[in-house]
Short mmCIF file of C-alpha atoms in Angstrom, two decimals:
data_model
loop_
_atom_site.label_atom_id
_atom_site.label_comp_id
_atom_site.label_asym_id
_atom_site.label_seq_id
_atom_site.Cartn_x
_atom_site.Cartn_y
_atom_site.Cartn_z
CA GLY A 1 -3.14 13.93 6.05
CA ARG A 2 -5.11 14.14 9.22
CA CYS A 3 -6.79 11.03 10.59
CA TYR A 4 -9.40 10.76 13.35
CA PRO A 5 -10.22 7.66 15.44
CA GLN A 6 -13.47 7.17 13.56
CA ASP A 7 -11.48 7.13 10.29
CA LEU A 8 -9.99 3.86 11.49
CA LYS A 9 -13.49 2.42 11.38
CA ALA A 10 -13.45 2.96 7.60
CA GLU A 11 -10.98 0.09 7.62
CA LYS A 12 -13.40 -2.07 9.58
CA ASP A 13 -13.60 -4.81 6.95
CA SER A 14 -9.86 -5.34 7.22
CA LEU A 15 -9.97 -5.05 11.04
CA ARG A 16 -13.03 -7.22 11.62
CA MET A 17 -11.53 -10.72 11.58
CA LYS A 18 -7.81 -10.22 12.08
CA CYS A 19 -5.53 -8.94 14.78
CA THR A 20 -3.95 -5.56 14.14
CA PHE A 21 -1.51 -3.20 15.83
CA ILE A 22 -2.42 0.48 15.46
CA VAL A 23 -0.09 3.32 16.48
CA TYR A 24 -1.91 6.63 16.54
CA SER A 25 -0.84 10.15 17.53
CA TYR A 26 -3.87 11.96 18.93
CA LYS A 27 -4.43 15.64 19.72
CA TYR A 28 -5.73 15.47 23.29
CA VAL A 29 -7.11 18.62 24.94
CA HIS A 30 -6.96 18.29 28.74
CA ALA A 31 -9.64 19.68 31.05
CA ASP A 32 -7.32 22.58 32.00
CA GLY A 33 -6.82 23.55 28.35
CA ARG A 34 -3.37 22.03 27.88
CA VAL A 35 -2.83 20.20 24.60
CA SER A 36 -0.75 17.06 24.25
CA TYR A 37 -0.15 14.58 21.44
CA PRO A 38 0.06 11.15 23.05
CA LEU A 39 1.24 8.26 20.95
CA CYS A 40 -1.40 5.59 21.45
CA PHE A 41 -0.86 1.91 20.80
CA ILE A 42 -4.05 -0.04 20.15
CA PHE A 43 -4.09 -3.82 19.90
CA SER A 44 -7.19 -4.92 18.02
CA SER A 45 -7.97 -8.58 18.64
CA PRO A 46 -11.56 -9.06 17.42
CA VAL A 47 -13.84 -11.77 18.73
CA GLY A 48 -13.72 -14.53 16.12
CA CYS A 49 -10.11 -13.90 15.16
CA LYS A 50 -8.08 -17.05 14.47
CA PRO A 51 -6.51 -18.33 17.72
CA GLU A 52 -3.08 -18.77 16.07
CA GLN A 53 -3.12 -15.14 15.00
CA GLN A 54 -4.20 -13.96 18.46
CA MET A 55 -1.32 -15.86 20.05
CA MET A 56 1.20 -14.51 17.55
CA TYR A 57 0.13 -10.89 18.04
CA ALA A 58 -0.32 -11.16 21.81
CA GLY A 59 3.11 -12.75 22.10
CA SER A 60 4.85 -9.93 20.25
CA LYS A 61 2.79 -7.04 21.69
CA ASN A 62 4.70 -6.61 24.96
CA ARG A 63 8.10 -6.62 23.28
CA LEU A 64 6.98 -4.08 20.67
CA VAL A 65 5.53 -1.79 23.37
CA GLN A 66 8.77 -2.08 25.35
CA ILE A 67 11.12 -1.42 22.41
CA ALA A 68 9.05 1.49 21.08
CA GLU A 69 8.64 2.87 24.65
CA LEU A 70 4.89 3.26 24.21
CA THR A 71 3.03 4.27 27.37
CA LYS A 72 -0.58 4.61 26.18
CA VAL A 73 -1.49 1.00 25.44
CA PHE A 74 -5.08 -0.07 24.84
CA GLU A 75 -6.82 -3.18 23.59
CA THR A 76 -10.12 -3.73 21.83
CA ARG A 77 -12.01 -6.93 21.14
CA ASN A 78 -14.70 -5.01 19.25
CA PRO A 79 -13.09 -2.54 16.82
CA ASP A 80 -16.39 -1.90 14.99
CA ASP A 81 -17.80 -0.20 18.08
CA ASP A 82 -14.73 0.84 20.07
CA LEU A 83 -12.66 2.83 17.59
CA THR A 84 -14.26 6.20 18.21
CA GLU A 85 -12.96 9.49 19.53
CA GLU A 86 -15.09 9.08 22.67
CA TRP A 87 -13.57 5.63 23.34
CA LEU A 88 -10.04 7.01 22.94
CA LYS A 89 -10.75 10.05 25.15
CA ASN A 90 -12.18 7.79 27.87
CA HIS A 91 -9.06 5.64 27.83
CA LEU A 92 -6.73 8.64 27.81
CA SER A 93 -8.53 10.26 30.75
CA PHE A 94 -6.75 7.79 33.05
CA PHE A 95 -3.39 9.40 32.16
CA ARG A 96 -3.89 12.93 33.51
#
């Protein structure tokens, strides 16, 4: 089914205190009307996450991004507030 960035917030209890990798294909409408479907990689590393877990995820993030050839890579330390469509659009606007 279809999933929107704010739908990820429904998982906020599971995202709140642990690191997570999220790969998300988003329908992005450019200012000139073109439509693209960028594959976004989001590394969620919440404040308060266990340091061992942060190191494990941070250490494997770059290799995963490289192997999967992901180009839209973002990070959040506050998934409760950041995982919105507006947040994603703002980050994608740098890739015109």
